[in-house]
Amino acid sequence: MTGFPERGFPEAEFAARTERAQARMAASGLAGLLLMSEAEVRYFSGFHTLFWQSPTRPWFLFLPLSGKPIAVIPEIGAELMRGTWLDDIRTWSAPCPDDDGLSLLEDLLAPLAEAGKPIGVMKGHETSLRMPLGDYERLMARLPNLAIVDATGLVRGLRMIKSEREIEKIAHICAIGSRTFAKVPELAHEGLPLEELFRAFRREGLAEGADDVPYLVGGADRGGYRDVISPPSRRPLARGDVLMLDTGAVWDGYYCDFDRNFAIGSADDASRRAYDVLWRATEAGIEAARVGTTCRQLFRTMQAVIAELDNQGGDIGRLGHGLGMQLTEWPSHAAFDETVIEENMVLTLEPSLSYGDGRLMVHEENIVVRKDGAELLSERAERALPVI
Amino acid sequence: MTGFPERGFPEAEFAARTERAQARMAASGLAGLLLMSEAEVRYFSGFHTLFWQSPTRPWFLFLPLSGKPIAVIPEIGAELMRGTWLDDIRTWSAPCPDDDGLSLLEDLLAPLAEAGKPIGVMKGHETSLRMPLGDYERLMARLPNLAIVDATGLVRGLRMIKSEREIEKIAHICAIGSRTFAKVPELAHEGLPLEELFRAFRREGLAEGADDVPYLVGGADRGGYRDVISPPSRRPLARGDVLMLDTGAVWDGYYCDFDRNFAIGSADDASRRAYDVLWRATEAGIEAARVGTTCRQLFRTMQAVIAELDNQGGDIGRLGHGLGMQLTEWPSHAAFDETVIEENMVLTLEPSLSYGDGRLMVHEENIVVRKDGAELLSERAERALPVI
């Protein structure tokens, strides 16, 4: 077990991210970028708080074409924001339903509107508008000349490529996740309600060093589970069950996201076969995840192995995705995604299939793509379905 | 320690929620309600999953003017949604950036658009648009005759009043939170890094029966903390520190949200005084939180006590809020909020003040308002600043 990475990032990292964004803004004729989601505000400022779990207050970060980002935030966040590399922090007493930051945004954006200079807002795939839609519409009505361009592609292009410090954090939480999964044979046993196993898994993840284990889903059922997003039932684990746990644990704001399958007491042939196919599909994915490959090719490579058992395409919609500050990030390993894989992308490989009468199996690993190919960040799952 | 409440709700509860919404829709001339946020989808359907943590896929629930809600969701959620009381579940293979539910929504909404019947969407205070803004704009462009009305007030009015089953769940997690806080004197000691205390607190919360402890913030510093939303530092607790922990723990999808203050080794006079004022402000709030009072009055009652030490109004913007499926919900105890308090509202009372040179103290309890007054759900904080 190696030492801990450092928390946070040096100022130079935020400056480099900002400069890269500004170069792309200049190239696409954008005079600014208005960001309001947790990951983007944190990516450019370093502002890190769980307070985003409260939906009450909006938070804004504006990237001008040059210079540091400008924060437009509720007063409750001022002290924490002053600890970041930002200089220009504008606050209001929030919540204030009549004017939750709108006047401050109007002051900031009016000169751009008057000068006919467009700004970017993230409006695309895998984004949300993290402010009231009514307030957004009011802001647009107050700045009728402000041109808004979708900046999802710009931010996506930056965030998909991880820095070494980001990779170090993700590797750290993946190692914690691996050690936690390694304890499952001690934690799980016949007769234990699934709900209690979830609780024990979370406690173990914290003991292994996770800051939190916010995402934990899974299932267990005789001969295979049928659903991969449920909360746990009180049903006790029984001999012949296939158990799956899928976790997103967090360290310093970065996620792991992988799962493991186990058979309780004994494994049926169909589940062992499904496991074997998925293990080999993952292996093919690890081999194929190279610089210059597209996500579509990676998808097809894994799908070709899965088709030995299931050629229906499944219900999950893709066979893996990006990973970092969010549990799931761009890109998607899917037929629609032509993203070219680049060095230092962190990805999940997540093949899945249906078998038997509506049973489902998923398998997942986390990798970082290096110059010479993929490196595993999660400890590779056992070659055959492990029996507890 | 009493037994566990049952998980979930009987179908009759969802039917009653839906009928109440439909009566309000009829009264305000709405032909439907298009919902897309976790709490609202769960409130009317019972669909409960942590998968919302993945930002990749949008999820929709449509409430018609009569009959059950209609789900328009990614295939990955179909199996779980089939376990709810819903009958009409429409799915697509998501993610699909070109058509992430839009065609299904268009089919559903086109007849209303043609008939000139408006629908409600939540666009107001404390809401977000939990789908890509670009997709929302595309949907509106495809249905140019569809009138959209802000339905925040309608849903807010329903969700603010809790059922007995909801109150039972919140009471259960508040009791778990209280037992967890009672262990802090055993967990915390001089020399322990705050980060380790946070980890120990989360583990204890799980051991006491929480499903998760997703929200945990706080601070510790000599003679008082200066920030209430930070993640923990590695700084070891030291004699003379004032420590605050504020947690949102969860059971079956319902939150507690309260905090506790502790002095490490010894307490300074200014912090003891601040604690005393906040304790009495909370006491005044508990007494004032009665059916028929407004949130503004409740705010003023607490503020009058706080003013003994601090008449600046503070940085937090309000002195408490609603509580339930979200860590913070409507209403706000603030001068702007004229909401009349009704029976079975679950509220936090959260007075705060500044003292000394920029130190901050917060204090929080959770209550349910009954016919005859407030009942505490959290175990009342000690009368004087406890010293560990």
CSV table of N, CA, C and O in Angstrom, one decimal, chain A residues 7 48-51 53-57 75-76 79-80 94-95 97 100 123-129 131-134 136-137 195 199 202-203 206-207 209-212 214-216 226 229-231 315-318 326 328 336, chain B residues 7 48-51 53-57 75-76 79-80 94-95 97 100 123-134 136-137 195 199 202-203 206-207 209-212 214-216 226 229-231 315-318 326 328 336:
chain,number,residue,atom,x,y,z
A,7,ARG,N,-4.0,16.1,-1.4
A,7,ARG,CA,-5.4,16.6,-1.8
A,7,ARG,C,-5.2,17.9,-2.6
A,7,ARG,O,-4.3,18.6,-2.4
A,48,HIS,N,-14.5,23.0,-3.7
A,48,HIS,CA,-14.9,21.7,-3.4
A,48,HIS,C,-15.7,21.6,-2.2
A,48,HIS,O,-15.2,21.8,-1.1
A,49,THR,N,-17.0,21.3,-2.3
A,49,THR,CA,-17.9,21.2,-1.1
A,49,THR,C,-19.0,20.3,-1.5
A,49,THR,O,-19.5,20.2,-2.6
A,50,LEU,N,-19.5,19.6,-0.4
A,50,LEU,CA,-20.7,18.7,-0.6
A,50,LEU,C,-22.0,19.5,-0.5
A,50,LEU,O,-23.1,19.0,-0.7
A,51,PHE,N,-21.8,20.8,-0.3
A,51,PHE,CA,-23.0,21.7,-0.2
A,51,PHE,C,-23.9,21.7,-1.4
A,51,PHE,O,-25.1,22.1,-1.4
A,53,GLN,N,-25.2,19.3,-2.6
A,53,GLN,CA,-26.3,18.4,-2.4
A,53,GLN,C,-27.6,19.2,-2.0
A,53,GLN,O,-28.7,18.7,-2.2
A,54,SER,N,-27.5,20.4,-1.5
A,54,SER,CA,-28.6,21.2,-1.3
A,54,SER,C,-29.0,21.9,-2.6
A,54,SER,O,-28.2,22.6,-3.2
A,55,PRO,N,-30.3,21.7,-3.1
A,55,PRO,CA,-30.6,22.2,-4.4
A,55,PRO,C,-31.0,23.7,-4.3
A,55,PRO,O,-31.4,24.3,-5.3
A,56,THR,N,-30.9,24.3,-3.2
A,56,THR,CA,-31.5,25.6,-2.9
A,56,THR,C,-30.9,26.8,-3.7
A,56,THR,O,-31.6,27.7,-4.2
A,57,ARG,N,-29.5,26.8,-3.7
A,57,ARG,CA,-28.8,27.9,-4.3
A,57,ARG,C,-28.1,27.6,-5.6
A,57,ARG,O,-27.4,26.6,-5.6
A,75,GLU,N,-23.2,34.0,-0.6
A,75,GLU,CA,-22.3,34.4,0.4
A,75,GLU,C,-21.8,33.2,1.3
A,75,GLU,O,-20.7,33.2,1.8
A,76,ILE,N,-22.7,32.3,1.5
A,76,ILE,CA,-22.3,31.1,2.3
A,76,ILE,C,-21.0,30.4,1.8
A,76,ILE,O,-20.3,29.8,2.5
A,79,GLU,N,-16.2,32.3,1.9
A,79,GLU,CA,-15.0,31.9,2.7
A,79,GLU,C,-14.2,30.8,2.0
A,79,GLU,O,-13.0,30.8,1.9
A,80,LEU,N,-15.0,29.8,1.6
A,80,LEU,CA,-14.3,28.6,1.0
A,80,LEU,C,-13.7,29.0,-0.4
A,80,LEU,O,-12.6,28.6,-0.8
A,94,ALA,N,-27.9,34.6,-0.4
A,94,ALA,CA,-28.8,33.6,-1.0
A,94,ALA,C,-29.3,32.7,0.1
A,94,ALA,O,-28.6,32.5,1.1
A,95,PRO,N,-30.5,32.1,0.0
A,95,PRO,CA,-31.4,32.2,-1.2
A,95,PRO,C,-32.1,33.6,-1.2
A,95,PRO,O,-32.4,34.2,-0.2
A,97,PRO,N,-35.2,34.4,-3.9
A,97,PRO,CA,-35.9,34.0,-5.1
A,97,PRO,C,-36.1,35.1,-6.1
A,97,PRO,O,-36.2,34.8,-7.3
A,100,ASP,N,-31.7,35.6,-7.5
A,100,ASP,CA,-30.7,34.7,-7.0
A,100,ASP,C,-29.5,34.7,-8.0
A,100,ASP,O,-29.2,33.8,-8.8
A,123,LYS,N,-25.1,22.9,-22.8
A,123,LYS,CA,-26.5,22.6,-23.1
A,123,LYS,C,-26.7,21.2,-23.7
A,123,LYS,O,-27.7,20.8,-24.1
A,124,GLY,N,-25.5,20.5,-23.8
A,124,GLY,CA,-25.5,19.2,-24.6
A,124,GLY,C,-25.6,18.0,-23.7
A,124,GLY,O,-26.0,18.0,-22.6
A,125,HIS,N,-25.3,16.9,-24.4
A,125,HIS,CA,-25.5,15.5,-23.8
A,125,HIS,C,-24.8,15.4,-22.5
A,125,HIS,O,-23.6,15.8,-22.3
A,126,GLU,N,-25.5,14.8,-21.5
A,126,GLU,CA,-25.0,14.5,-20.2
A,126,GLU,C,-24.9,15.8,-19.3
A,126,GLU,O,-24.2,15.7,-18.3
A,127,THR,N,-25.5,16.8,-19.7
A,127,THR,CA,-25.5,18.1,-18.9
A,127,THR,C,-27.0,18.3,-18.4
A,127,THR,O,-27.9,17.8,-18.9
A,128,SER,N,-27.0,19.1,-17.3
A,128,SER,CA,-28.3,19.7,-16.8
A,128,SER,C,-28.1,21.2,-16.7
A,128,SER,O,-27.0,21.7,-16.6
A,129,LEU,N,-29.2,21.9,-16.5
A,129,LEU,CA,-29.2,23.3,-16.2
A,129,LEU,C,-29.3,23.4,-14.7
A,129,LEU,O,-30.4,23.3,-14.2
A,131,MET,N,-29.7,25.6,-12.5
A,131,MET,CA,-30.3,26.8,-12.0
A,131,MET,C,-31.7,26.7,-12.4
A,131,MET,O,-32.1,25.9,-13.3
A,132,PRO,N,-32.6,27.5,-11.7
A,132,PRO,CA,-34.0,27.4,-12.2
A,132,PRO,C,-34.2,27.8,-13.6
A,132,PRO,O,-33.6,28.8,-14.0
A,133,LEU,N,-34.9,27.0,-14.4
A,133,LEU,CA,-35.1,27.4,-15.8
A,133,LEU,C,-35.8,28.7,-15.9
A,133,LEU,O,-35.5,29.5,-16.8
A,134,GLY,N,-36.7,29.0,-15.0
A,134,GLY,CA,-37.4,30.3,-15.0
A,134,GLY,C,-36.4,31.5,-14.9
A,134,GLY,O,-36.5,32.5,-15.5
A,136,TYR,N,-33.2,31.3,-15.7
A,136,TYR,CA,-32.4,31.3,-17.0
A,136,TYR,C,-33.2,32.1,-18.0
A,136,TYR,O,-32.6,33.0,-18.7
A,137,GLU,N,-34.5,31.8,-18.1
A,137,GLU,CA,-35.3,32.5,-19.1
A,137,GLU,C,-35.4,34.0,-18.8
A,137,GLU,O,-35.3,34.9,-19.7
A,195,GLU,N,-29.4,-5.8,2.3
A,195,GLU,CA,-29.3,-4.4,2.8
A,195,GLU,C,-28.1,-4.3,3.8
A,195,GLU,O,-27.4,-3.3,3.9
A,199,ARG,N,-24.5,-2.1,3.7
A,199,ARG,CA,-24.0,-1.3,4.9
A,199,ARG,C,-22.6,-1.7,5.2
A,199,ARG,O,-21.7,-0.8,5.5
A,202,ARG,N,-20.1,-0.4,2.6
A,202,ARG,CA,-19.8,1.0,2.7
A,202,ARG,C,-18.9,1.3,3.9
A,202,ARG,O,-18.0,2.1,3.8
A,203,ARG,N,-19.1,0.6,5.0
A,203,ARG,CA,-18.2,0.8,6.2
A,203,ARG,C,-16.8,0.3,5.8
A,203,ARG,O,-15.9,1.0,6.2
A,206,LEU,N,-15.0,2.9,3.6
A,206,LEU,CA,-14.6,4.0,4.5
A,206,LEU,C,-13.3,3.6,5.2
A,206,LEU,O,-12.3,4.4,5.3
A,207,ALA,N,-13.3,2.4,5.8
A,207,ALA,CA,-12.2,1.9,6.6
A,207,ALA,C,-10.9,1.8,5.7
A,207,ALA,O,-9.8,2.0,6.1
A,209,GLY,N,-10.2,3.8,3.3
A,209,GLY,CA,-9.7,5.1,3.0
A,209,GLY,C,-10.6,6.0,2.1
A,209,GLY,O,-10.2,7.1,1.8
A,210,ALA,N,-11.7,5.4,1.7
A,210,ALA,CA,-12.6,6.3,0.8
A,210,ALA,C,-13.1,7.5,1.7
A,210,ALA,O,-13.3,7.3,2.9
A,211,ASP,N,-13.3,8.6,1.0
A,211,ASP,CA,-13.9,9.7,1.7
A,211,ASP,C,-15.4,9.4,1.9
A,211,ASP,O,-16.1,9.8,2.8
A,212,ASP,N,-15.9,8.7,0.9
A,212,ASP,CA,-17.3,8.3,0.9
A,212,ASP,C,-17.6,7.2,-0.1
A,212,ASP,O,-16.8,7.0,-1.0
A,214,PRO,N,-20.7,7.0,-2.1
A,214,PRO,CA,-22.0,7.5,-2.4
A,214,PRO,C,-22.8,6.6,-3.3
A,214,PRO,O,-24.1,6.6,-3.2
A,215,TYR,N,-22.2,5.9,-4.2
A,215,TYR,CA,-22.9,5.1,-5.1
A,215,TYR,C,-22.7,3.6,-4.8
A,215,TYR,O,-21.5,3.1,-4.9
A,216,LEU,N,-23.7,2.9,-4.5
A,216,LEU,CA,-23.6,1.4,-4.3
A,216,LEU,C,-25.0,0.8,-4.7
A,216,LEU,O,-26.0,1.1,-4.1
A,226,ARG,N,-31.7,-9.5,-12.0
A,226,ARG,CA,-32.4,-9.1,-13.2
A,226,ARG,C,-32.4,-7.5,-13.3
A,226,ARG,O,-33.0,-7.0,-14.2
A,229,ILE,N,-29.7,-1.5,-11.0
A,229,ILE,CA,-29.7,-0.1,-10.4
A,229,ILE,C,-30.6,0.0,-9.2
A,229,ILE,O,-30.8,1.1,-8.7
A,230,SER,N,-31.0,-1.2,-8.6
A,230,SER,CA,-31.9,-1.1,-7.4
A,230,SER,C,-31.2,-0.8,-6.1
A,230,SER,O,-30.0,-1.2,-6.0
A,231,PRO,N,-31.9,-0.2,-5.2
A,231,PRO,CA,-31.4,-0.3,-3.8
A,231,PRO,C,-31.5,-1.7,-3.3
A,231,PRO,O,-32.3,-2.5,-3.9
A,315,ASP,N,-30.0,-3.7,-22.4
A,315,ASP,CA,-30.8,-2.6,-21.9
A,315,ASP,C,-30.0,-1.4,-21.4
A,315,ASP,O,-30.5,-0.4,-21.1
A,316,ILE,N,-28.7,-1.6,-21.4
A,316,ILE,CA,-27.9,-0.6,-20.7
A,316,ILE,C,-27.4,0.5,-21.6
A,316,ILE,O,-27.1,1.6,-21.1
A,317,GLY,N,-27.4,0.3,-22.9
A,317,GLY,CA,-27.2,1.4,-23.8
A,317,GLY,C,-25.8,1.6,-24.2
A,317,GLY,O,-25.5,2.4,-25.2
A,318,ARG,N,-24.8,1.1,-23.4
A,318,ARG,CA,-23.4,1.3,-23.8
A,318,ARG,C,-22.6,0.3,-23.0
A,318,ARG,O,-23.1,-0.3,-22.0
A,326,GLN,N,-17.0,12.8,-12.0
A,326,GLN,CA,-18.4,12.3,-11.9
A,326,GLN,C,-18.3,10.8,-12.1
A,326,GLN,O,-17.4,10.2,-12.7
A,328,THR,N,-20.1,9.0,-13.9
A,328,THR,CA,-20.1,8.7,-15.4
A,328,THR,C,-19.9,10.0,-16.1
A,328,THR,O,-20.5,11.0,-15.8
A,336,PHE,N,-23.0,5.1,-31.2
A,336,PHE,CA,-23.1,6.5,-31.7
A,336,PHE,C,-21.9,7.4,-31.4
A,336,PHE,O,-21.8,8.5,-31.9
B,7,ARG,N,-40.1,-0.1,4.6
B,7,ARG,CA,-39.6,0.6,3.5
B,7,ARG,C,-40.7,0.8,2.4
B,7,ARG,O,-41.6,0.0,2.3
B,48,HIS,N,-37.1,4.4,-7.0
B,48,HIS,CA,-36.0,4.8,-6.0
B,48,HIS,C,-34.7,4.1,-6.4
B,48,HIS,O,-34.6,2.9,-6.3
B,49,THR,N,-33.8,4.9,-6.8
B,49,THR,CA,-32.5,4.3,-7.2
B,49,THR,C,-31.4,5.4,-7.1
B,49,THR,O,-31.7,6.6,-7.3
B,50,LEU,N,-30.2,5.0,-6.7
B,50,LEU,CA,-29.1,5.9,-6.7
B,50,LEU,C,-28.5,6.2,-8.1
B,50,LEU,O,-27.6,7.0,-8.2
B,51,PHE,N,-29.1,5.5,-9.1
B,51,PHE,CA,-28.6,5.7,-10.4
B,51,PHE,C,-28.6,7.1,-11.0
B,51,PHE,O,-28.0,7.5,-11.9
B,53,GLN,N,-27.3,9.5,-9.7
B,53,GLN,CA,-26.0,10.1,-9.6
B,53,GLN,C,-25.2,10.1,-10.9
B,53,GLN,O,-24.3,10.9,-11.0
B,54,SER,N,-25.6,9.2,-11.8
B,54,SER,CA,-25.0,9.3,-13.2
B,54,SER,C,-25.8,10.4,-13.9
B,54,SER,O,-27.0,10.3,-14.1
B,55,PRO,N,-25.1,11.4,-14.4
B,55,PRO,CA,-25.7,12.5,-15.1
B,55,PRO,C,-26.1,12.2,-16.6
B,55,PRO,O,-26.7,13.0,-17.3
B,56,THR,N,-25.8,11.0,-17.0
B,56,THR,CA,-25.8,10.7,-18.4
B,56,THR,C,-27.2,10.7,-19.0
B,56,THR,O,-27.4,11.1,-20.2
B,57,ARG,N,-28.2,10.1,-18.3
B,57,ARG,CA,-29.5,9.9,-18.9
B,57,ARG,C,-30.6,10.7,-18.2
B,57,ARG,O,-30.7,10.8,-17.0
B,75,GLU,N,-34.2,2.4,-20.9
B,75,GLU,CA,-34.5,1.0,-20.7
B,75,GLU,C,-33.9,0.4,-19.5
B,75,GLU,O,-34.4,-0.5,-18.8
B,76,ILE,N,-32.7,0.9,-19.1
B,76,ILE,CA,-32.0,0.4,-17.9
B,76,ILE,C,-32.9,0.5,-16.7
B,76,ILE,O,-32.6,-0.3,-15.7
B,79,GLU,N,-37.0,-2.4,-15.6
B,79,GLU,CA,-37.3,-3.5,-14.6
B,79,GLU,C,-37.7,-2.9,-13.2
B,79,GLU,O,-38.6,-3.3,-12.6
B,80,LEU,N,-36.9,-1.9,-12.8
B,80,LEU,CA,-37.2,-1.3,-11.5
B,80,LEU,C,-38.5,-0.6,-11.5
B,80,LEU,O,-39.3,-0.6,-10.6
B,94,ALA,N,-31.1,4.2,-23.9
B,94,ALA,CA,-30.3,5.4,-23.6
B,94,ALA,C,-28.9,5.0,-23.1
B,94,ALA,O,-28.8,3.9,-22.5
B,95,PRO,N,-27.9,5.8,-23.3
B,95,PRO,CA,-27.9,7.1,-23.9
B,95,PRO,C,-28.1,7.1,-25.4
B,95,PRO,O,-27.6,6.2,-26.0
B,97,PRO,N,-27.8,10.4,-27.8
B,97,PRO,CA,-27.7,11.9,-27.8
B,97,PRO,C,-28.6,12.5,-28.9
B,97,PRO,O,-29.1,13.6,-28.7
B,100,ASP,N,-32.7,11.5,-27.0
B,100,ASP,CA,-32.8,10.9,-25.6
B,100,ASP,C,-34.2,11.2,-25.0
B,100,ASP,O,-34.4,12.0,-24.1
B,123,LYS,N,-40.0,25.2,-12.9
B,123,LYS,CA,-39.0,26.2,-13.3
B,123,LYS,C,-38.6,27.2,-12.3
B,123,LYS,O,-37.9,28.1,-12.5
B,124,GLY,N,-39.1,27.0,-11.0
B,124,GLY,CA,-39.0,28.0,-10.0
B,124,GLY,C,-37.9,27.8,-9.0
B,124,GLY,O,-37.0,26.9,-9.2
B,125,HIS,N,-38.0,28.5,-7.9
B,125,HIS,CA,-36.9,28.5,-6.8
B,125,HIS,C,-36.6,27.1,-6.3
B,125,HIS,O,-37.5,26.3,-6.1
B,126,GLU,N,-35.3,26.8,-6.2
B,126,GLU,CA,-34.8,25.5,-5.7
B,126,GLU,C,-35.0,24.4,-6.7
B,126,GLU,O,-34.9,23.2,-6.3
B,127,THR,N,-35.3,24.7,-8.0
B,127,THR,CA,-35.3,23.6,-9.0
B,127,THR,C,-34.2,23.7,-10.0
B,127,THR,O,-33.5,24.8,-10.1
B,128,SER,N,-33.9,22.7,-10.7
B,128,SER,CA,-33.0,22.6,-11.8
B,128,SER,C,-33.7,22.0,-13.0
B,128,SER,O,-34.7,21.3,-12.8
B,129,LEU,N,-33.2,22.2,-14.2
B,129,LEU,CA,-33.7,21.5,-15.4
B,129,LEU,C,-32.9,20.2,-15.5
B,129,LEU,O,-31.7,20.3,-16.0
B,130,ARG,N,-33.4,19.0,-15.1
B,130,ARG,CA,-32.6,17.8,-15.1
B,130,ARG,C,-32.7,17.1,-16.4
B,130,ARG,O,-33.1,15.9,-16.5
B,131,MET,N,-32.4,17.8,-17.5
B,131,MET,CA,-32.2,17.3,-18.8
B,131,MET,C,-31.3,18.3,-19.5
B,131,MET,O,-31.2,19.5,-19.1
B,132,PRO,N,-30.7,18.0,-20.6
B,132,PRO,CA,-29.9,19.0,-21.3
B,132,PRO,C,-30.8,20.2,-21.8
B,132,PRO,O,-31.9,19.9,-22.4
B,133,LEU,N,-30.3,21.4,-21.5
B,133,LEU,CA,-31.1,22.5,-22.0
B,133,LEU,C,-31.3,22.5,-23.5
B,133,LEU,O,-32.4,22.9,-24.0
B,134,GLY,N,-30.3,22.0,-24.2
B,134,GLY,CA,-30.5,22.0,-25.7
B,134,GLY,C,-31.6,21.0,-26.1
B,134,GLY,O,-32.4,21.3,-27.0
B,136,TYR,N,-34.2,20.4,-24.2
B,136,TYR,CA,-35.5,21.1,-23.8
B,136,TYR,C,-35.9,22.1,-24.9
B,136,TYR,O,-37.0,22.1,-25.3
B,137,GLU,N,-34.9,22.8,-25.4
B,137,GLU,CA,-35.2,23.8,-26.4
B,137,GLU,C,-35.6,23.1,-27.7
B,137,GLU,O,-36.5,23.6,-28.4
B,195,GLU,N,-10.3,14.9,9.1
B,195,GLU,CA,-10.7,14.0,8.0
B,195,GLU,C,-11.0,12.6,8.6
B,195,GLU,O,-11.9,11.9,8.2
B,199,ARG,N,-14.6,10.3,8.7
B,199,ARG,CA,-14.7,8.9,8.3
B,199,ARG,C,-15.3,8.1,9.4
B,199,ARG,O,-16.2,7.3,9.2
B,202,ARG,N,-19.1,8.8,9.7
B,202,ARG,CA,-19.9,8.1,8.6
B,202,ARG,C,-20.0,6.7,9.0
B,202,ARG,O,-21.1,6.1,8.8
B,203,ARG,N,-18.9,6.0,9.4
B,203,ARG,CA,-19.0,4.6,9.7
B,203,ARG,C,-20.0,4.4,10.9
B,203,ARG,O,-20.7,3.4,10.9
B,206,LEU,N,-23.6,4.6,9.7
B,206,LEU,CA,-24.0,3.4,9.0
B,206,LEU,C,-24.3,2.3,10.1
B,206,LEU,O,-25.3,1.5,10.0
B,207,ALA,N,-23.4,2.2,11.0
B,207,ALA,CA,-23.6,1.2,12.1
B,207,ALA,C,-24.9,1.4,12.9
B,207,ALA,O,-25.5,0.4,13.3
B,209,GLY,N,-27.5,2.4,11.6
B,209,GLY,CA,-28.7,2.0,10.8
B,209,GLY,C,-29.0,2.9,9.6
B,209,GLY,O,-29.9,2.7,8.8
B,210,ALA,N,-28.2,4.0,9.4
B,210,ALA,CA,-28.4,4.8,8.2
B,210,ALA,C,-28.1,4.0,6.9
B,210,ALA,O,-27.2,3.1,6.9
B,211,ASP,N,-28.9,4.3,5.9
B,211,ASP,CA,-28.5,3.7,4.6
B,211,ASP,C,-27.3,4.3,4.0
B,211,ASP,O,-26.5,3.6,3.3
B,212,ASP,N,-27.1,5.6,4.3
B,212,ASP,CA,-25.9,6.3,3.9
B,212,ASP,C,-25.8,7.6,4.6
B,212,ASP,O,-26.8,8.1,5.2
B,214,PRO,N,-24.6,10.7,3.1
B,214,PRO,CA,-24.1,11.4,1.9
B,214,PRO,C,-23.6,12.8,2.2
B,214,PRO,O,-22.7,13.3,1.6
B,215,TYR,N,-24.2,13.5,3.2
B,215,TYR,CA,-23.8,14.9,3.5
B,215,TYR,C,-23.2,15.0,4.9
B,215,TYR,O,-23.8,14.6,5.9
B,216,LEU,N,-21.9,15.4,4.9
B,216,LEU,CA,-21.2,15.6,6.1
B,216,LEU,C,-20.2,16.8,5.9
B,216,LEU,O,-19.3,16.6,5.1
B,226,ARG,N,-14.8,29.1,10.9
B,226,ARG,CA,-15.1,30.2,10.1
B,226,ARG,C,-15.8,29.9,8.8
B,226,ARG,O,-16.1,30.7,8.0
B,229,ILE,N,-19.2,24.9,5.2
B,229,ILE,CA,-19.5,24.0,4.1
B,229,ILE,C,-18.3,23.3,3.5
B,229,ILE,O,-18.4,22.6,2.5
B,230,SER,N,-17.2,23.3,4.2
B,230,SER,CA,-15.9,22.8,3.7
B,230,SER,C,-15.9,21.3,3.9
B,230,SER,O,-16.4,20.7,4.9
B,231,PRO,N,-15.1,20.6,3.0
B,231,PRO,CA,-14.7,19.2,3.3
B,231,PRO,C,-13.7,19.3,4.5
B,231,PRO,O,-13.1,20.4,4.8
B,315,ASP,N,-24.3,35.2,6.8
B,315,ASP,CA,-24.0,34.8,5.4
B,315,ASP,C,-24.8,33.7,4.9
B,315,ASP,O,-24.7,33.3,3.7
B,316,ILE,N,-25.6,33.1,5.8
B,316,ILE,CA,-26.2,31.8,5.4
B,316,ILE,C,-27.6,32.0,4.7
B,316,ILE,O,-28.0,31.2,3.9
B,317,GLY,N,-28.2,33.2,4.9
B,317,GLY,CA,-29.3,33.6,4.0
B,317,GLY,C,-30.7,33.2,4.6
B,317,GLY,O,-31.7,33.7,4.1
B,318,ARG,N,-30.7,32.3,5.6
B,318,ARG,CA,-31.9,31.9,6.1
B,318,ARG,C,-31.6,31.1,7.4
B,318,ARG,O,-30.5,30.7,7.7
B,326,GLN,N,-35.2,15.6,0.1
B,326,GLN,CA,-34.0,16.3,-0.2
B,326,GLN,C,-33.4,16.9,1.1
B,326,GLN,O,-34.2,17.1,2.1
B,328,THR,N,-32.3,19.8,1.7
B,328,THR,CA,-33.0,21.1,1.9
B,328,THR,C,-34.2,21.2,0.9
B,328,THR,O,-34.0,20.9,-0.3
B,336,PHE,N,-38.0,36.8,3.2
B,336,PHE,CA,-38.8,36.8,1.9
B,336,PHE,C,-39.9,35.7,1.8
B,336,PHE,O,-40.7,35.8,0.9
